[in-house]
Amino acid sequence: MPNSFETLAIHAGQEPDEQTGAVMTPIYQTSTYAQTAVGQHKGYEYSRTANPTRTALEACLAALEGGDYGLAFASGMAATDAVLRMLSPGDHVLAGNDVYGGTFRLFDKEFKRYGLNFSYVDTTDLEQVKAGLRAETRLVWLETPTNPLLSVTDLGAAAKILKTQSKPPLLVVDNTFATPYLQRPIEMGADIVVHSTTKYLGGHSDIVGGAVVTHLEDLYTRMAFLQNAVGAVPGPMDCFLVLRGLKTLPIRMDRHASNAEAVADFLVDHPAVERVLYPFHPTHPQVEIAQRQMRNGGGMVSFIMRGGEKEARQLAESTNIFTLAESLGGVESLIEVPAAMTHASVAGSPLEVDPGLVRLSVGLEHIEDLREDLEIALEDVN
Ligand SMILES: Cc1ncc(COP(=O)(O)O)c(C=O)c1O
């Protein structure tokens, strides 16, 4: 199998069905598997442990991330949960101070209760990463670009810092916003990549799912144990839908990015907008790092409205094509106000976001329609 991304996205982990020749991986809608004698089976016993549709998805995700092992979960949060469960009481986790609100909530409201310690730094500043490491730091959790501020961390440089520690912590990268088509953290030194497959990998806002990928067998073995022991697994239908989404990931991401770039250019010049955050825009503080480690700038654009909260809410309620909704990464464009919606759970914490911030998931509609939709809605804001 050639290993170009586009070809792997369509074929990795997937062969025509041996029995029928079905080209698409069947949806193995079964919980259990017949055994020919006690303990004798064809590699599948029970679908919490393994299911052939899930196996195909896991292999495809591993190939796309340049890892050796993939594990699919029922949501991005379930994938995050599996990674954190490898730690023990007293261990310290250093995380970015702009991670997804749900990630912070799981760390702060749950894992802290079990004796893990967390601290948060601006990971775009590697001096803060260095200074934040402790003797008992076992894991560094990075998002890049971040949700919702689209801040970019130099992954190769961060990995190098961790490798110089006497007991190097695991480097975990949530690659949901970039996808493996734009950015491959394992090649830059990460140990584990985490995804919410709900977003670009599924790509059509029709499933909730998650995944982890690693190239390290011991981590895979531990997380596969947790996947089975805890049981937060996706059903075969959802695995099929993510597999289908992956086949068009490269062309979707290219169009998401060209539309997002045009939207960012339009917003930068608009008088009602104070500041635009887009990783490949020349005004982005880490544009050089972004251009070095990402293939394009992705489909997310965040911006701060000049007025503030009232104006942000007004805008989000005025667009027509941009649907007011949480989530991201589907073919349709979405608009939201993170402080009141996706990131409400970080209110009052060090991760609190500006109430005037608006986040766009720029979809695949015609760019002129998207621009006009924003233009008309911005005119109405006062
Ligand atoms: C960056 C990031 N990571 C993880 C998650 C959690 O994924 P899920 O909603 O699939 O549990 C999200 C959800 O928005 C996200 O944006």
Coordinates of C-alpha atoms and ligand atoms in Angstrom, one line a residue:
M1 CA 0.0 0.0 0.0
P2 CA 1.5 3.4 -1.0
N3 CA 1.7 5.6 2.0
S4 CA 0.4 8.9 0.6
F5 CA -2.1 10.5 2.9
E6 CA -5.0 10.6 0.4
T7 CA -4.6 6.9 -0.4
L8 CA -4.3 5.8 3.2
A9 CA -7.4 7.8 4.1
I10 CA -9.4 5.7 1.6
H11 CA -7.8 2.3 2.0
A12 CA -5.9 1.9 5.3
G13 CA -7.3 -0.9 7.4
Q14 CA -9.9 -1.7 4.8
E15 CA -10.0 -4.6 2.3
P16 CA -13.0 -5.8 0.2
D17 CA -15.0 -8.2 2.4
E18 CA -13.6 -11.7 1.9
Q19 CA -17.0 -13.5 1.8
T20 CA -19.0 -11.1 -0.4
G21 CA -16.5 -8.7 -2.1
A22 CA -18.3 -5.7 -0.4
V23 CA -16.0 -2.8 -1.1
M24 CA -17.1 -0.8 1.9
T25 CA -16.3 -2.2 5.4
P26 CA -19.5 -3.8 6.6
I27 CA -21.2 -2.5 9.7
Y28 CA -20.7 -5.5 12.0
Q29 CA -23.8 -4.9 14.0
T30 CA -23.2 -7.7 16.5
S31 CA -22.3 -7.9 20.1
T32 CA -21.0 -11.4 20.1
Y33 CA -19.3 -14.0 17.8
A34 CA -19.8 -17.8 17.4
Q35 CA -17.0 -20.0 18.7
T36 CA -16.2 -23.3 17.1
A37 CA -15.1 -24.8 20.4
V38 CA -14.7 -23.3 23.8
G39 CA -12.2 -20.4 23.4
Q40 CA -11.8 -21.0 19.7
H41 CA -12.8 -18.0 17.6
K42 CA -11.7 -15.8 14.7
G43 CA -10.2 -13.1 16.8
Y44 CA -13.5 -11.6 18.0
E45 CA -15.4 -12.7 21.2
Y46 CA -17.4 -9.7 22.4
S47 CA -17.8 -6.2 20.8
R48 CA -16.8 -4.2 23.9
T49 CA -13.4 -5.8 23.4
A50 CA -13.2 -5.7 19.6
N51 CA -15.5 -5.3 16.6
P52 CA -14.3 -5.6 13.0
T53 CA -15.8 -2.3 11.9
R54 CA -14.0 -0.6 14.8
T55 CA -10.8 -2.5 14.0
A56 CA -10.8 -1.1 10.5
L57 CA -11.3 2.4 11.9
E58 CA -8.5 2.0 14.4
A59 CA -6.1 0.8 11.8
C60 CA -7.0 3.7 9.5
L61 CA -6.6 6.3 12.2
A62 CA -3.2 4.8 13.2
A63 CA -2.0 5.0 9.6
L64 CA -3.1 8.6 9.1
E65 CA -1.4 9.8 12.3
G66 CA 1.8 7.9 11.5
G67 CA 1.4 5.8 14.6
D68 CA 1.3 2.0 15.0
Y69 CA -1.8 1.6 17.1
G70 CA -5.2 3.3 17.2
L71 CA -8.1 2.9 19.6
A72 CA -11.6 4.3 19.0
F73 CA -13.8 5.6 21.8
A74 CA -17.4 6.7 22.3
S75 CA -16.4 10.4 22.4
G76 CA -13.3 12.6 22.5
M77 CA -13.8 12.9 26.3
A78 CA -13.8 9.1 26.7
A79 CA -10.5 9.0 24.8
T80 CA -9.1 11.7 27.1
D81 CA -10.3 9.7 30.1
A82 CA -8.4 6.6 28.9
V83 CA -5.2 8.5 28.7
L84 CA -5.5 10.1 32.2
R85 CA -6.4 6.7 33.7
M86 CA -2.9 5.5 33.0
L87 CA -1.6 7.9 35.8
S88 CA -1.5 7.3 39.5
P89 CA -2.4 9.4 42.6
G90 CA 0.4 12.0 43.2
D91 CA 1.3 12.3 39.5
H92 CA 1.4 15.8 38.1
V93 CA -0.1 16.9 34.7
L94 CA 1.0 20.1 33.0
A95 CA -1.6 21.3 30.6
G96 CA -2.2 24.2 28.3
N97 CA -4.1 27.1 29.8
D98 CA -6.4 27.2 26.7
V99 CA -7.5 23.6 26.4
Y100 CA -11.1 22.6 25.5
G101 CA -13.4 23.5 28.3
G102 CA -14.6 19.8 28.7
T103 CA -11.0 18.7 29.0
F104 CA -10.4 21.2 31.8
R105 CA -13.6 20.1 33.5
L106 CA -12.6 16.4 33.4
F107 CA -9.2 17.2 34.9
D108 CA -10.4 19.7 37.5
K109 CA -13.7 18.2 38.6
E110 CA -12.9 14.5 38.3
F111 CA -9.2 13.5 38.2
K112 CA -8.2 16.0 40.9
R113 CA -10.5 14.0 43.2
Y114 CA -8.5 10.9 42.5
G115 CA -5.2 12.5 43.6
L116 CA -3.8 13.8 40.3
N117 CA -2.4 17.3 40.3
F118 CA -2.8 19.7 37.5
S119 CA -1.3 23.0 36.6
Y120 CA -1.9 25.2 33.5
V121 CA 0.5 27.3 31.6
D122 CA 0.6 29.2 28.3
T123 CA 2.3 26.4 26.2
T124 CA 3.0 28.8 23.3
D125 CA 5.7 30.1 25.6
L126 CA 8.1 27.2 26.1
E127 CA 9.9 28.9 29.0
Q128 CA 6.6 28.5 30.9
V129 CA 6.5 24.8 29.9
K130 CA 10.0 24.3 31.2
A131 CA 9.3 26.2 34.4
G132 CA 6.0 24.2 34.9
L133 CA 7.7 20.8 34.9
R134 CA 8.1 19.1 38.3
A135 CA 9.9 16.0 39.4
E136 CA 6.5 14.2 39.5
T137 CA 5.2 15.5 36.1
R138 CA 4.2 12.4 34.2
L139 CA 2.2 13.9 31.4
V140 CA 2.1 17.2 29.4
W141 CA -1.3 17.8 27.7
L142 CA -1.1 20.1 24.6
E143 CA -3.7 21.4 22.2
T144 CA -2.5 23.1 19.1
P145 CA -4.2 25.0 17.6
T146 CA -6.2 25.5 20.8
N147 CA -9.9 25.7 21.3
P148 CA -11.1 28.4 21.2
L149 CA -8.1 30.9 20.8
L150 CA -6.3 29.0 18.0
S151 CA -3.0 29.5 19.8
V152 CA -0.1 27.4 18.3
T153 CA 2.6 25.6 20.3
D154 CA 5.9 24.5 18.7
L155 CA 5.4 20.7 19.0
G156 CA 9.0 19.7 18.0
A157 CA 10.5 22.2 20.5
A158 CA 8.1 21.1 23.3
A159 CA 9.0 17.5 22.7
K160 CA 12.7 18.2 22.9
I161 CA 12.3 19.9 26.2
L162 CA 10.5 16.9 27.7
K163 CA 13.1 14.4 26.4
T164 CA 15.8 16.2 28.4
Q165 CA 14.0 15.5 31.7
S166 CA 15.5 12.7 33.8
K167 CA 12.1 11.0 33.8
P168 CA 10.5 12.4 30.5
P169 CA 6.8 12.9 30.9
L170 CA 4.5 11.7 28.2
L171 CA 3.6 14.3 25.5
V172 CA 0.0 14.0 24.6
V173 CA -1.4 16.2 21.8
D174 CA -5.1 16.8 21.2
N175 CA -5.0 17.0 17.4
T176 CA -8.7 17.6 16.9
F177 CA -8.5 21.1 15.4
A178 CA -5.6 20.3 13.0
T179 CA -6.4 16.7 12.0
P180 CA -3.5 14.4 10.8
Y181 CA -3.8 15.9 7.3
L182 CA -2.5 19.2 8.6
Q183 CA -0.3 18.1 11.4
R184 CA 1.3 14.9 12.6
P185 CA 2.4 15.2 16.2
I186 CA 3.9 11.7 16.5
E187 CA 6.5 12.7 13.8
M188 CA 7.3 15.8 15.9
G189 CA 7.9 13.8 19.1
A190 CA 4.5 13.2 20.7
D191 CA 3.8 9.9 22.5
I192 CA 0.0 10.0 22.1
V193 CA -2.4 11.8 19.8
V194 CA -6.0 12.3 21.0
H195 CA -9.0 13.1 18.8
S196 CA -12.6 14.1 19.0
T197 CA -13.6 12.2 15.8
T198 CA -16.9 14.0 16.3
K199 CA -15.3 16.9 14.5
Y200 CA -13.3 16.9 11.2
L201 CA -12.5 13.2 11.1
G202 CA -16.2 12.3 11.0
G203 CA -16.8 15.6 9.2
H204 CA -20.6 15.6 8.9
S205 CA -21.9 16.4 12.4
D206 CA -23.6 13.1 12.6
I207 CA -21.7 11.1 15.2
V208 CA -19.9 11.6 18.6
G209 CA -16.6 9.7 18.8
G210 CA -13.0 9.8 20.0
A211 CA -9.7 8.2 19.4
V212 CA -6.1 7.8 20.6
V213 CA -3.1 6.9 18.5
T214 CA 0.4 5.9 19.6
H215 CA 3.5 4.3 18.3
L216 CA 4.4 2.9 21.7
E217 CA 3.3 -0.7 22.4
D218 CA 3.3 -0.4 26.2
L219 CA 1.0 2.6 26.1
Y220 CA -1.3 0.9 23.5
T221 CA -1.5 -2.2 25.7
R222 CA -2.5 -0.2 28.7
M223 CA -5.0 1.9 26.9
A224 CA -6.5 -1.1 25.1
F225 CA -7.0 -2.7 28.5
L226 CA -8.7 0.5 29.7
Q227 CA -10.9 0.7 26.6
N228 CA -12.2 -2.8 27.3
A229 CA -12.3 -2.5 31.1
V230 CA -14.1 0.8 31.1
G231 CA -16.1 0.1 28.0
A232 CA -16.6 3.6 26.5
V233 CA -16.5 2.2 23.0
P234 CA -18.2 3.4 19.8
G235 CA -20.8 1.3 18.1
P236 CA -20.1 -0.2 14.6
M237 CA -22.4 2.2 12.8
D238 CA -20.6 5.2 14.3
C239 CA -17.2 3.6 13.3
F240 CA -18.5 3.2 9.8
L241 CA -19.5 6.8 9.6
V242 CA -16.1 8.0 10.8
L243 CA -14.4 5.7 8.2
R244 CA -16.5 7.2 5.5
G245 CA -15.7 10.7 6.7
L246 CA -11.9 9.9 6.7
K247 CA -12.0 9.1 3.0
T248 CA -12.7 12.8 2.1
L249 CA -10.7 14.4 4.9
P250 CA -7.9 15.8 2.7
I251 CA -10.2 17.5 0.2
R252 CA -12.5 18.7 2.9
M253 CA -9.6 20.2 4.9
D254 CA -8.2 22.0 1.9
R255 CA -11.6 23.7 1.2
H256 CA -12.3 24.4 4.9
A257 CA -8.9 26.2 5.0
S258 CA -9.3 28.2 1.8
N259 CA -12.8 29.3 3.0
A260 CA -11.5 30.1 6.5
E261 CA -8.6 32.1 5.1
A262 CA -11.0 34.2 3.0
V263 CA -13.3 34.7 6.1
A264 CA -10.3 35.7 8.2
D265 CA -9.2 38.2 5.6
F266 CA -12.7 39.7 5.5
L267 CA -13.0 40.0 9.2
V268 CA -9.6 41.6 9.8
D269 CA -10.7 44.6 7.7
H270 CA -14.1 44.9 9.3
P271 CA -14.6 47.9 11.7
A272 CA -16.8 45.9 14.1
V273 CA -14.1 43.3 14.7
E274 CA -11.3 44.1 17.2
R275 CA -9.0 41.1 16.6
V276 CA -9.0 38.0 14.4
L277 CA -7.3 34.8 15.4
Y278 CA -6.4 32.5 12.5
P279 CA -3.2 30.4 12.6
F280 CA -2.0 31.2 9.0
H281 CA -3.0 34.9 9.0
P282 CA 0.0 37.2 9.1
T283 CA -1.4 38.9 12.2
H284 CA -1.3 35.6 14.2
P285 CA 1.4 35.7 16.9
Q286 CA 2.6 32.2 16.1
V287 CA 2.1 32.3 12.3
E288 CA 5.7 31.2 11.6
I289 CA 5.4 28.1 13.8
A290 CA 2.0 27.3 12.4
Q291 CA 3.3 27.5 8.8
R292 CA 6.2 25.3 9.7
Q293 CA 4.2 22.5 11.4
M294 CA 0.8 22.6 9.7
R295 CA -0.1 22.0 6.0
N296 CA -2.7 24.8 6.1
G297 CA -4.4 27.0 8.6
G298 CA -7.5 24.8 9.1
G299 CA -11.1 25.6 9.2
M300 CA -11.5 27.5 12.5
V301 CA -11.6 31.2 12.8
S302 CA -12.0 33.1 16.2
F303 CA -12.4 36.8 16.6
I304 CA -13.2 39.3 19.3
M305 CA -16.0 41.8 18.7
R306 CA -15.1 45.4 19.2
G307 CA -18.1 46.0 21.5
G308 CA -17.9 42.9 23.6
E309 CA -20.3 40.3 24.9
K310 CA -23.6 42.0 23.7
E311 CA -22.2 42.4 20.2
A312 CA -20.8 38.9 20.1
R313 CA -24.2 37.4 21.1
Q314 CA -26.1 39.6 18.7
L315 CA -23.9 38.6 15.8
A316 CA -24.2 34.9 16.6
E317 CA -27.9 35.2 16.7
S318 CA -28.1 37.1 13.3
T319 CA -26.3 34.9 10.8
N320 CA -28.3 32.8 8.4
I321 CA -25.9 30.3 6.9
F322 CA -23.6 30.1 9.9
T323 CA -25.9 28.1 12.3
L324 CA -25.7 29.0 15.9
A325 CA -24.5 25.8 17.5
E326 CA -21.8 24.1 19.5
S327 CA -19.3 21.7 18.0
L328 CA -17.3 22.1 14.8
G329 CA -15.7 20.4 11.8
G330 CA -18.7 19.5 9.8
V331 CA -19.4 20.5 6.2
E332 CA -21.8 23.2 7.4
S333 CA -20.7 26.5 8.9
L334 CA -21.3 27.1 12.6
I335 CA -21.0 30.1 14.8
E336 CA -20.9 30.2 18.6
V337 CA -19.9 32.4 21.6
P338 CA -17.5 30.2 23.6
A339 CA -17.8 32.0 26.9
A340 CA -21.5 31.2 27.1
M341 CA -21.5 27.9 25.2
T342 CA -18.6 25.5 24.6
H343 CA -16.5 27.0 27.3
A344 CA -19.1 27.9 30.0
S345 CA -17.5 25.2 32.2
V346 CA -14.3 27.2 32.6
A347 CA -16.0 30.3 33.9
G348 CA -14.3 31.6 37.0
S349 CA -11.2 29.5 36.3
P350 CA -7.8 30.6 34.9
L351 CA -9.0 29.3 31.5
E352 CA -12.0 31.8 31.4
V353 CA -12.5 33.2 27.8
D354 CA -13.3 36.7 26.7
P355 CA -17.1 37.1 26.5
G356 CA -16.8 39.0 23.3
L357 CA -15.1 36.1 21.6
V358 CA -16.9 34.5 18.6
R359 CA -15.8 31.2 17.1
L360 CA -16.6 30.1 13.6
S361 CA -16.3 26.6 12.2
V362 CA -16.1 27.6 8.5
G363 CA -17.8 25.0 6.3
L364 CA -17.8 24.1 2.7
E365 CA -20.5 26.4 1.4
H366 CA -19.7 28.8 -1.4
I367 CA -17.3 31.4 0.0
E368 CA -19.3 34.4 -1.4
D369 CA -22.4 33.1 0.4
L370 CA -20.4 32.9 3.7
R371 CA -18.9 36.3 3.3
E372 CA -22.2 37.9 2.5
D373 CA -23.9 36.2 5.5
L374 CA -21.3 37.6 7.9
E375 CA -21.4 41.0 6.2
I376 CA -25.1 41.4 6.6
A377 CA -25.1 40.1 10.2
L378 CA -22.2 42.4 11.1
E379 CA -24.2 45.4 9.7
D380 CA -27.0 44.6 12.1
V381 CA -24.8 44.6 15.2
N382 CA -24.9 47.9 17.1
Ligands
LIG1 C1 -10.2 20.1 21.1 C2 -11.3 19.2 21.6 N1 -10.9 18.1 22.3 C3 -11.8 17.2 22.8 C4 -13.2 17.5 22.6 C5 -14.2 16.5 23.2 O1 -14.7 15.7 22.3 P1 -16.2 15.1 22.3 O2 -17.2 16.2 22.3 O3 -16.2 14.2 21.1 O4 -16.2 14.3 23.6 C6 -13.6 18.6 22.0 C7 -15.1 18.9 21.8 O5 -15.5 20.0 21.4 C8 -12.6 19.5 21.4 O6 -13.0 20.6 20.7

